[in-house]
PDB file of C-alpha atoms in Angstrom:
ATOM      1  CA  UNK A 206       0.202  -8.038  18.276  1.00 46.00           C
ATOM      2  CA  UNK A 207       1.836  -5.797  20.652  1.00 42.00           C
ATOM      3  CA  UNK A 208       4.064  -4.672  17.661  1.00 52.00           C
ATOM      4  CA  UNK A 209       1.712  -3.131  15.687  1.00 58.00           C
ATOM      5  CA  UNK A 210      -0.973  -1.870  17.782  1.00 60.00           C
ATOM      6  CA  UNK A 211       0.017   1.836  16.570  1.00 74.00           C
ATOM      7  CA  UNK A 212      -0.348   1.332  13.225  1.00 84.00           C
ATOM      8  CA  UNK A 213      -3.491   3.426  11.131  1.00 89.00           C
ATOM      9  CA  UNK A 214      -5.993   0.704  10.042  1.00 94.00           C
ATOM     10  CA  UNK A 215      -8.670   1.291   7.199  1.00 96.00           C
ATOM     11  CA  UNK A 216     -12.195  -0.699   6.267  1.00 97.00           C
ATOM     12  CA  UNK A 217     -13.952  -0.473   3.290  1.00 97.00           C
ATOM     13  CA  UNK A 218     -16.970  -2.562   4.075  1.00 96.00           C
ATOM     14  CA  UNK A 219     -21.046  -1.637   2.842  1.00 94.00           C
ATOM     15  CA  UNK A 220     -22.333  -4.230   5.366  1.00 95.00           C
ATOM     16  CA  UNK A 221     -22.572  -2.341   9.008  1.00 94.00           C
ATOM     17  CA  UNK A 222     -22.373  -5.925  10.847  1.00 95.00           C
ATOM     18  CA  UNK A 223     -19.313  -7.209   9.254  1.00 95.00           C
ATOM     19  CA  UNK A 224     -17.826  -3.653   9.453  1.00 95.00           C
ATOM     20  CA  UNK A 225     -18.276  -3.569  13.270  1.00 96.00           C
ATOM     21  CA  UNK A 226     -17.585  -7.206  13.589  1.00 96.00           C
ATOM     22  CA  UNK A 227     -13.985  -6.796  12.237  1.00 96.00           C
ATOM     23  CA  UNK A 228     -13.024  -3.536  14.029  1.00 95.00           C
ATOM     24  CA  UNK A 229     -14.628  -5.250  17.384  1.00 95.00           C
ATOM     25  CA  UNK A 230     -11.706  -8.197  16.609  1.00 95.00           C
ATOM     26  CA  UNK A 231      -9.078  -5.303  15.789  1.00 95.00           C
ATOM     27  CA  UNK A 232      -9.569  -3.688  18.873  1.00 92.00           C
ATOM     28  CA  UNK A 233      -9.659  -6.982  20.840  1.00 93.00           C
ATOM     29  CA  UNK A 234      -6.260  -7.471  19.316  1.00 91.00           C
ATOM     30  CA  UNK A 235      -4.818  -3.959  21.011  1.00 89.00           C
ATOM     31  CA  UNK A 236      -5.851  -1.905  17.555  1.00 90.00           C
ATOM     32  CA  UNK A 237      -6.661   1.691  18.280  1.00 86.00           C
ATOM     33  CA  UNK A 238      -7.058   3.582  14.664  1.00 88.00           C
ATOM     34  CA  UNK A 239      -9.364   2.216  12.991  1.00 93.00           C
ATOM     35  CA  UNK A 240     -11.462   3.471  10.392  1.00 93.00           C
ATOM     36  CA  UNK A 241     -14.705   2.387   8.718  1.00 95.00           C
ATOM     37  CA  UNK A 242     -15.775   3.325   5.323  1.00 95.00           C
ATOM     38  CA  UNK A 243     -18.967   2.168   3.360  1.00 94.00           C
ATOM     39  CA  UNK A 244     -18.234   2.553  -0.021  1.00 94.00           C
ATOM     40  CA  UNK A 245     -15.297   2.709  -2.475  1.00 95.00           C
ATOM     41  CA  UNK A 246     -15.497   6.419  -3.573  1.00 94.00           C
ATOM     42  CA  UNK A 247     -14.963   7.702  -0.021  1.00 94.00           C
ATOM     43  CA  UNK A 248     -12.759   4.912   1.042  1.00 94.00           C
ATOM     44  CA  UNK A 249     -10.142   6.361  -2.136  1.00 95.00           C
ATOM     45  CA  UNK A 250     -10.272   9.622  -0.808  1.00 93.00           C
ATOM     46  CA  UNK A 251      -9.896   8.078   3.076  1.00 93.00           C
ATOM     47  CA  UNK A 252      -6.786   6.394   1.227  1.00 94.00           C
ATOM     48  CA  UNK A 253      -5.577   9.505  -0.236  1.00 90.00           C
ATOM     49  CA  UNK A 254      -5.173  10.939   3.575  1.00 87.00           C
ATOM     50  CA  UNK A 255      -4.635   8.740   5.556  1.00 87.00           C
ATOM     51  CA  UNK A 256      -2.698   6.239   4.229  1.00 89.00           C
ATOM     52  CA  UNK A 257      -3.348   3.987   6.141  1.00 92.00           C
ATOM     53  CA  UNK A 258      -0.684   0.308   7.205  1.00 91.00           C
ATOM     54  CA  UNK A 259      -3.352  -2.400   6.584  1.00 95.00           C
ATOM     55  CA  UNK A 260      -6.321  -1.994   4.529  1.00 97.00           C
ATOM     56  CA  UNK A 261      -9.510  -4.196   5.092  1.00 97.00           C
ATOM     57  CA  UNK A 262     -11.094  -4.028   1.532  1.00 96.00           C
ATOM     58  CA  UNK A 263     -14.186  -5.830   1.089  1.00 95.00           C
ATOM     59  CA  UNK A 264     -14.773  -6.903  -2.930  1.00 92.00           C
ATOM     60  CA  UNK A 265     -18.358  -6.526  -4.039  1.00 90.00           C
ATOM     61  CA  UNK A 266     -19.494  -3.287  -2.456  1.00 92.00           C
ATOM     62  CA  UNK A 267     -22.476  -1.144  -3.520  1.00 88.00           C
ATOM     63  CA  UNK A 268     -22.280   2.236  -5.662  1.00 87.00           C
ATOM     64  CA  UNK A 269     -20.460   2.764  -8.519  1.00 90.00           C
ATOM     65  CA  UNK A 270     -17.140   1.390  -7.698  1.00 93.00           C
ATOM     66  CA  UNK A 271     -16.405  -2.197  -6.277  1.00 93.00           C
ATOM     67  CA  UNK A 272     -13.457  -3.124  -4.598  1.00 93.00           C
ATOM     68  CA  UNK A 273     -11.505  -4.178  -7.621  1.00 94.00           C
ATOM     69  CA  UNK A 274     -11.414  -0.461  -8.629  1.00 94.00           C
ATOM     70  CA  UNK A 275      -9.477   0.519  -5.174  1.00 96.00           C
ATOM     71  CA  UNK A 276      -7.126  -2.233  -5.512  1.00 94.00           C
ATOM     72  CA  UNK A 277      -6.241  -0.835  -9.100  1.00 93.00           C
ATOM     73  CA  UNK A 278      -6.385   2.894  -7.249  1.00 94.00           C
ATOM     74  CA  UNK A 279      -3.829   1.359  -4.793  1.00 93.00           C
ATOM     75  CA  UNK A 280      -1.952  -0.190  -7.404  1.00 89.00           C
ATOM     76  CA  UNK A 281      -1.410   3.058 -10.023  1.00 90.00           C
ATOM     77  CA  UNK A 282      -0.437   5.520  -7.119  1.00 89.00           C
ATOM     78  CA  UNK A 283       2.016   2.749  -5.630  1.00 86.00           C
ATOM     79  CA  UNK A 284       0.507   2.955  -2.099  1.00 87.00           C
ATOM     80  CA  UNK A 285       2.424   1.058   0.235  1.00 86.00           C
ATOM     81  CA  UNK A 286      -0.128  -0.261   2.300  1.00 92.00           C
ATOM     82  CA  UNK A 287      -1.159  -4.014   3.263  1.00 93.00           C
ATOM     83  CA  UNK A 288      -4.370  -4.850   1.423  1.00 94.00           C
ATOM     84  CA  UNK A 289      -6.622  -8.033   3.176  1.00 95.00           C
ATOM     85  CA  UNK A 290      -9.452  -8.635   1.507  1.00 94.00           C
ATOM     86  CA  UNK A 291     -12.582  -9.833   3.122  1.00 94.00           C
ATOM     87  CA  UNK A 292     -15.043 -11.094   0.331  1.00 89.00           C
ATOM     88  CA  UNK A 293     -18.625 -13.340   1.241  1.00 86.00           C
ATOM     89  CA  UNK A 294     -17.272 -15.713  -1.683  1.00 81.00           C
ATOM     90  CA  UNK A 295     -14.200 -17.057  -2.847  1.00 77.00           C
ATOM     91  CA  UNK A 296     -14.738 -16.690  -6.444  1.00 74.00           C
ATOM     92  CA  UNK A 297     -13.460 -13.528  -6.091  1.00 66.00           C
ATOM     93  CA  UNK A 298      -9.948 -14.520  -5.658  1.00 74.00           C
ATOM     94  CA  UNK A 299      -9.253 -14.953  -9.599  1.00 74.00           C
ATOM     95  CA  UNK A 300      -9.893 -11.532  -9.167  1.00 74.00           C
ATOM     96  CA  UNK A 301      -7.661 -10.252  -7.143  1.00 81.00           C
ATOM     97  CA  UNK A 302      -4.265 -12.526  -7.528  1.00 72.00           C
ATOM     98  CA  UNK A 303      -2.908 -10.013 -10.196  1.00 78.00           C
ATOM     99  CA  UNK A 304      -2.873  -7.756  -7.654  1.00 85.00           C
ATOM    100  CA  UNK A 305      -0.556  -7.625  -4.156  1.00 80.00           C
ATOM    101  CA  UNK A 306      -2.721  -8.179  -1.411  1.00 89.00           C
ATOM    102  CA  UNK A 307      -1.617 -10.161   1.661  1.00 89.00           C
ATOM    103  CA  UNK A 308      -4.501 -12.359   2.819  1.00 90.00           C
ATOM    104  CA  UNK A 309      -7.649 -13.140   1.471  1.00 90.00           C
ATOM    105  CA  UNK A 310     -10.135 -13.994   4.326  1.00 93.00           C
ATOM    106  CA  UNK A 311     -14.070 -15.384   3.708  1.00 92.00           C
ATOM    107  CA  UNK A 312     -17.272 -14.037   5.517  1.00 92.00           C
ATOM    108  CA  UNK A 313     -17.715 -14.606   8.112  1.00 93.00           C
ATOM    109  CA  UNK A 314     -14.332 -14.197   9.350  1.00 94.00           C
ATOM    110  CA  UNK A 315     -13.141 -15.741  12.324  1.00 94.00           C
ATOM    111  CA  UNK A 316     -10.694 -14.376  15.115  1.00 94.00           C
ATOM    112  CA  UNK A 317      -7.972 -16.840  14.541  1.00 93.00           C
ATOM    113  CA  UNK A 318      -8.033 -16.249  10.760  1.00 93.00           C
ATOM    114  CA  UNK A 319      -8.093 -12.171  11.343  1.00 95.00           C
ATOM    115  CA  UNK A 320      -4.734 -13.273  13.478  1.00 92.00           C
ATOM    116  CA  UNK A 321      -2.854 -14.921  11.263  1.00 91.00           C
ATOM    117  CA  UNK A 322      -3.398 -12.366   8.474  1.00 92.00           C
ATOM    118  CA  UNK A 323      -2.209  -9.956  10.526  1.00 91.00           C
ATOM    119  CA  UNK A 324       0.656 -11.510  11.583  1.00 87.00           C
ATOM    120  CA  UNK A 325       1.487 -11.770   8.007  1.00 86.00           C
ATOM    121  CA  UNK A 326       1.571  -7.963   7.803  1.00 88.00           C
ATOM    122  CA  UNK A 327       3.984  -8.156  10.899  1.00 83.00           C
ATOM    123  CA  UNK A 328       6.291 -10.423   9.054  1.00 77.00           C
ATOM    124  CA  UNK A 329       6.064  -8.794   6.112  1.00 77.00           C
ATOM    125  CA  UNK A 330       6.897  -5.336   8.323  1.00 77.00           C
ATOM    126  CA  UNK A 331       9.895  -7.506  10.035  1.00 67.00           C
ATOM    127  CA  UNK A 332      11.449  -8.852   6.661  1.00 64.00           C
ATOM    128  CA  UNK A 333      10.888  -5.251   5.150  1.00 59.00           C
ATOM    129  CA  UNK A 334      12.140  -2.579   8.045  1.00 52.00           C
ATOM    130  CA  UNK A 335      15.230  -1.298   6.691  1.00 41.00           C
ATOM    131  CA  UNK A 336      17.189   2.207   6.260  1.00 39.00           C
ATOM    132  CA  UNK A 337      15.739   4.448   4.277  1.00 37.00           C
ATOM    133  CA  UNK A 338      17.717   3.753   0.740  1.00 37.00           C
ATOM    134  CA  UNK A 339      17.123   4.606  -2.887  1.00 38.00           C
ATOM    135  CA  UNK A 340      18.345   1.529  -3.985  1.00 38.00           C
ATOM    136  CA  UNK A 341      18.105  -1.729  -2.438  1.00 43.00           C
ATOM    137  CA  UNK A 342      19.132  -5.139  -2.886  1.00 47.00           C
ATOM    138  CA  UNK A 343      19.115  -8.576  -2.068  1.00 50.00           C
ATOM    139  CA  UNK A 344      21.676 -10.560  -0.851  1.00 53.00           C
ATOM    140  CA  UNK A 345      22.312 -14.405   0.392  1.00 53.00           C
ATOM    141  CA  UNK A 346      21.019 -13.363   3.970  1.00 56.00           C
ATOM    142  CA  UNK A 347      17.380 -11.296   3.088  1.00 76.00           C
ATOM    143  CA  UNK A 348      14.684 -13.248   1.979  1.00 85.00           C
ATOM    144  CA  UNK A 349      12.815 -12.312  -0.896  1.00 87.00           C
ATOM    145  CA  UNK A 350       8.783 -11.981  -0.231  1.00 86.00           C
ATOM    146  CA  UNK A 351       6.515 -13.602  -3.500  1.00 87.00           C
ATOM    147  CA  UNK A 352       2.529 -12.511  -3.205  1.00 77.00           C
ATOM    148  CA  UNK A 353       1.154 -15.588  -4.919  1.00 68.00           C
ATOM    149  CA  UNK A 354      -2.713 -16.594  -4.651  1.00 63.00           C
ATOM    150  CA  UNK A 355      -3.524 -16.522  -0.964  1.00 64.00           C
ATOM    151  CA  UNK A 356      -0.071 -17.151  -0.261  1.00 74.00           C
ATOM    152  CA  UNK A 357       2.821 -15.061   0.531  1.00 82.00           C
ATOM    153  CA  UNK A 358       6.152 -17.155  -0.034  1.00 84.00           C
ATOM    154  CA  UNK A 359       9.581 -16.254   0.719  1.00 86.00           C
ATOM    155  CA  UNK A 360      12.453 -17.367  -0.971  1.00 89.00           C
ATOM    156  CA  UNK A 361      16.242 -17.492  -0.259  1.00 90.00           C
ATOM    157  CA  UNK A 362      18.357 -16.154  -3.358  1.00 91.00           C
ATOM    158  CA  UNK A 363      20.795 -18.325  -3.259  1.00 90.00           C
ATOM    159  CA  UNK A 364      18.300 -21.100  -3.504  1.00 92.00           C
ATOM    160  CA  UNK A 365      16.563 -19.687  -6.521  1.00 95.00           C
ATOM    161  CA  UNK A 366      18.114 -21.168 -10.423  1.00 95.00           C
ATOM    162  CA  UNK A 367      16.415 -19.177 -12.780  1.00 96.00           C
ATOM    163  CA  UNK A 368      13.078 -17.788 -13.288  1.00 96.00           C
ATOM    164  CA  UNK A 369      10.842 -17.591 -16.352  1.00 95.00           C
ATOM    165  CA  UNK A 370       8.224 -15.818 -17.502  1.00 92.00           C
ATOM    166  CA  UNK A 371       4.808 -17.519 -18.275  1.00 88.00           C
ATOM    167  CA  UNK A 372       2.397 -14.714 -19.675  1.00 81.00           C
ATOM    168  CA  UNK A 373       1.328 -12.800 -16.375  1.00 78.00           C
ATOM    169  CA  UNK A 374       3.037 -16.165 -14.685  1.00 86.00           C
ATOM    170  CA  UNK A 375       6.741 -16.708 -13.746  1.00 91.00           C
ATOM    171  CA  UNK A 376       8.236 -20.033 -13.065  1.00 93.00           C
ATOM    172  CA  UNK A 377      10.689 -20.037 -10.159  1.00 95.00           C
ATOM    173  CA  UNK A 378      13.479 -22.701 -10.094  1.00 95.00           C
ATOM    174  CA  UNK A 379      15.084 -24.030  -7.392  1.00 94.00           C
ATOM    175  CA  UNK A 380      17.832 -25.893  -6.091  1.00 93.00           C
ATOM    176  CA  UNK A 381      15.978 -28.703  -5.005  1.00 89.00           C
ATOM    177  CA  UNK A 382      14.697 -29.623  -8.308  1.00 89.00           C
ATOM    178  CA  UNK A 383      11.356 -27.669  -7.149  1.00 91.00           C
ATOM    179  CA  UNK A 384       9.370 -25.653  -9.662  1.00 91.00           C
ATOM    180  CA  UNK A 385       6.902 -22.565  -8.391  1.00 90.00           C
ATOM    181  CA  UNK A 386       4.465 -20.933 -10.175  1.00 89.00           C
ATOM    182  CA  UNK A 387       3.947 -17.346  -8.717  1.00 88.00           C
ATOM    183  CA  UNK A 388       0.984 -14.769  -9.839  1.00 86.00           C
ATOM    184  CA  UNK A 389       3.742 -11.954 -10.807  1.00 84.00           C
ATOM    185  CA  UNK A 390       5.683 -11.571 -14.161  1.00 85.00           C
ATOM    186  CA  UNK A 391       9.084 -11.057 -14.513  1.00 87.00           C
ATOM    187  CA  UNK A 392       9.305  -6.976 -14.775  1.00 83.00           C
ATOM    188  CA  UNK A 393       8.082  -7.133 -11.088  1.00 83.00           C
ATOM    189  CA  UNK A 394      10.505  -9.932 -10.115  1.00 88.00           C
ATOM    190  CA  UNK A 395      13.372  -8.578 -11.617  1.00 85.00           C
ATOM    191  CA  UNK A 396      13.102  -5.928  -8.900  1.00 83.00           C
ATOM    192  CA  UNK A 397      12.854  -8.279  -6.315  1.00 85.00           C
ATOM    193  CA  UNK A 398      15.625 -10.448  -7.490  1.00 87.00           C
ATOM    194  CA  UNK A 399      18.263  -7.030  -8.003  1.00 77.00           C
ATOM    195  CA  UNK A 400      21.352  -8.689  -6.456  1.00 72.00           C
ATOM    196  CA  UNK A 401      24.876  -8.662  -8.871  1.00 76.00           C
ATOM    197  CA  UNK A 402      24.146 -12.067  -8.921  1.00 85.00           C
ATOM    198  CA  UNK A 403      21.164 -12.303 -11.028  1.00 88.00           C
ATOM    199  CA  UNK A 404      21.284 -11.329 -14.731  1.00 89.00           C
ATOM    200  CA  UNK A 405      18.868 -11.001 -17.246  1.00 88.00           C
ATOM    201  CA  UNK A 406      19.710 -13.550 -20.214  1.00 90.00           C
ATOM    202  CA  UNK A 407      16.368 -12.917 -22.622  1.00 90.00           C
ATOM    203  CA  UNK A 408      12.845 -11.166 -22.256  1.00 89.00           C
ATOM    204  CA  UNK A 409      11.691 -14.378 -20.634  1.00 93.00           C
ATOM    205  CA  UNK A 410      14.472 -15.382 -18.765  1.00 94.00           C
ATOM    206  CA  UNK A 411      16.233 -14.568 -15.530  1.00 94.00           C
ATOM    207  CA  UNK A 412      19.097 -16.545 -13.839  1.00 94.00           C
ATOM    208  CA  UNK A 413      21.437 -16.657 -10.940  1.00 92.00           C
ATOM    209  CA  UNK A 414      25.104 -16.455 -12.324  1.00 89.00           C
ATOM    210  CA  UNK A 415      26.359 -18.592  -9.948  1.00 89.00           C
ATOM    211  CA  UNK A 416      24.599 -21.532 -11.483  1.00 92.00           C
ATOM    212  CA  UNK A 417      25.925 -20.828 -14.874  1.00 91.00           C
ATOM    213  CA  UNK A 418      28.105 -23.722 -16.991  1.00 90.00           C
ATOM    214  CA  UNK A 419      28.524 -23.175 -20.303  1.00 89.00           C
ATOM    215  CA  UNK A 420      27.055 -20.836 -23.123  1.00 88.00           C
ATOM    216  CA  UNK A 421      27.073 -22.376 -26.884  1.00 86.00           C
ATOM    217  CA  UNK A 422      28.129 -19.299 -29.456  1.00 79.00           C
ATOM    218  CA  UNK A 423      26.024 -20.280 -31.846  1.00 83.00           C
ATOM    219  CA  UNK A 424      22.999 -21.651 -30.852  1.00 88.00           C
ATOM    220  CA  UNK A 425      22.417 -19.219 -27.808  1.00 86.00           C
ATOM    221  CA  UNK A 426      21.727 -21.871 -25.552  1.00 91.00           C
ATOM    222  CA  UNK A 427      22.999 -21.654 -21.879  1.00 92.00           C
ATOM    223  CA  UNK A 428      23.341 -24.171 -19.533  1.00 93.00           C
ATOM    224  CA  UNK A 429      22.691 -24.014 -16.050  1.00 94.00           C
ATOM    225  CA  UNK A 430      23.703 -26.728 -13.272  1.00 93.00           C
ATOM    226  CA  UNK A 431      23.165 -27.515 -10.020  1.00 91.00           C
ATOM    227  CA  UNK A 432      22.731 -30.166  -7.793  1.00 86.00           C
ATOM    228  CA  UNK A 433      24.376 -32.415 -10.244  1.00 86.00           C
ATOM    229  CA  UNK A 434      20.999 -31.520 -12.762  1.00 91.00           C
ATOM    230  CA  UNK A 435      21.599 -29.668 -16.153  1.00 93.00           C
ATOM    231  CA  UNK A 436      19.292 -27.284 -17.507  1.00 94.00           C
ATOM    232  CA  UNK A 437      19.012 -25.247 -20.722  1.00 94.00           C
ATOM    233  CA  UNK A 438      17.278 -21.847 -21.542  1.00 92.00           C
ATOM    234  CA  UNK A 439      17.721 -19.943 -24.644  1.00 92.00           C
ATOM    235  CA  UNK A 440      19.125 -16.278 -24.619  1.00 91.00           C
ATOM    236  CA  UNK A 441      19.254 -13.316 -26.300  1.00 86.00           C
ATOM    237  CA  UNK A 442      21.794 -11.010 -27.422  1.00 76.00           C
ATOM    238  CA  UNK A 443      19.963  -7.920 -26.506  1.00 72.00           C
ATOM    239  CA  UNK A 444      20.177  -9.182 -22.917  1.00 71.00           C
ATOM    240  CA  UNK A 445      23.499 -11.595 -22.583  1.00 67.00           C
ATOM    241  CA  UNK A 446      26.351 -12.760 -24.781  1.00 62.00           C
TER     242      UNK A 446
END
């Protein structure tokens, strides 16, 4: 934890206990800034100054904004900061998977499960930390971070077939014959995916070119292989051809 025991830390949390409870554990894990807020309205403006690294947000919080509303706050000014959320009941999470959060941890939370989430913030920091660039992409070596669920998943370009959209869903291929569903669409993971070797072959469709076998004029259909498998995806002319 030594790492990241600089960083600004923010809680949004209406219940005093809890509230103390998780900035006790913070500080126990070398923490020093770490700020408390009881409701949503003043935790936005908190946001607006501080800006803080990691954001403890609790869900269901009393006045006339719940936590929902400051994850779609974070989410329209493109904050970069590394939302946990800390709910009294899972049903929430439905919620909140639309969004990019890094953990989701239940009441009451524990010190080992505080831990790990922020160790995913430290990995996420670790895979992320790179020169200050307009433009950036991916190549064979950088893995490529996925918020799905409660999970975060990282994925290896060169390992990735194709991807395809599924309403809000996307359907990533992979070598291995795998299929994973991740809680992003494909606008988002085009920008993840932004390497010269993936192209964009229809609105639902993208696909690593190094995979690609044969394209039939007149149907439209291309065919992908890999690891002696075949597959076929429909394109579009507005995109490929």
């Amino acid at each position: 934890m030594a790492k990241l025991k600089n960083l600004n830390i923010l809680i949004i949390e209406d219940e005093p206990t809890s509230a103390f409870v998780l900035r006790q554990y913070l500080f126990d894990l070398k923490f020093e800034d770490v700020n408390i807020y009881s409701d949503a309205q003043s935790g936005m403006e908190a946001l607006k100054i501080i800006k803080p690294d990691i954001l403890f947000l609790d869900i269901y919080l009393k006045g006339n904004y719940s936590g929902i509303d400051v994850l779609k706050f974070v989410d329209a000014t493109k904050m970069h900061t590394h939302v946990i959320i800390t709910s009294g009941n899972d049903k929430y999470v439905k919620d909140v998977v639309r969004f990019s959060v890094i953990d989701f941890l239940l009441k009451p939370i524990s010190r080992d499960d505080l831990r790990l989430a922020v160790e995913k913030v430290e990995q996420h920091m670790i895979l992320h930390h790179k020169p200050n660039t307009n433009t950036v992409s991916v190549n064979e070596n950088q893995l490529v971070e996925i918020n799905s669920n409660k999970e975060i998943s990282y994925y290896n370009p060169k390992n990735v077939v194709c991807i395809e959209a599924d309403g809000n869903y996307s359907q990533i291929f992979l070598v291995n014959g795998k299929k994973d569903t991740v809680t992003q669409n494909l606008g988002k993971l085009s920008e993840k995916f932004n390497s010269d070797n993936f192209i964009r072959v229809s609105r639902k469709s993208i696909v690593n070119r190094n995979f690609l076998k044969r394209l039939n004029k007149q149907t439209g259909e291309l065919e992908l292989e890999f690891d002696g498998q075949i597959m076929k995806i429909s394109t579009s002319k507005k995109y490929f051809h």
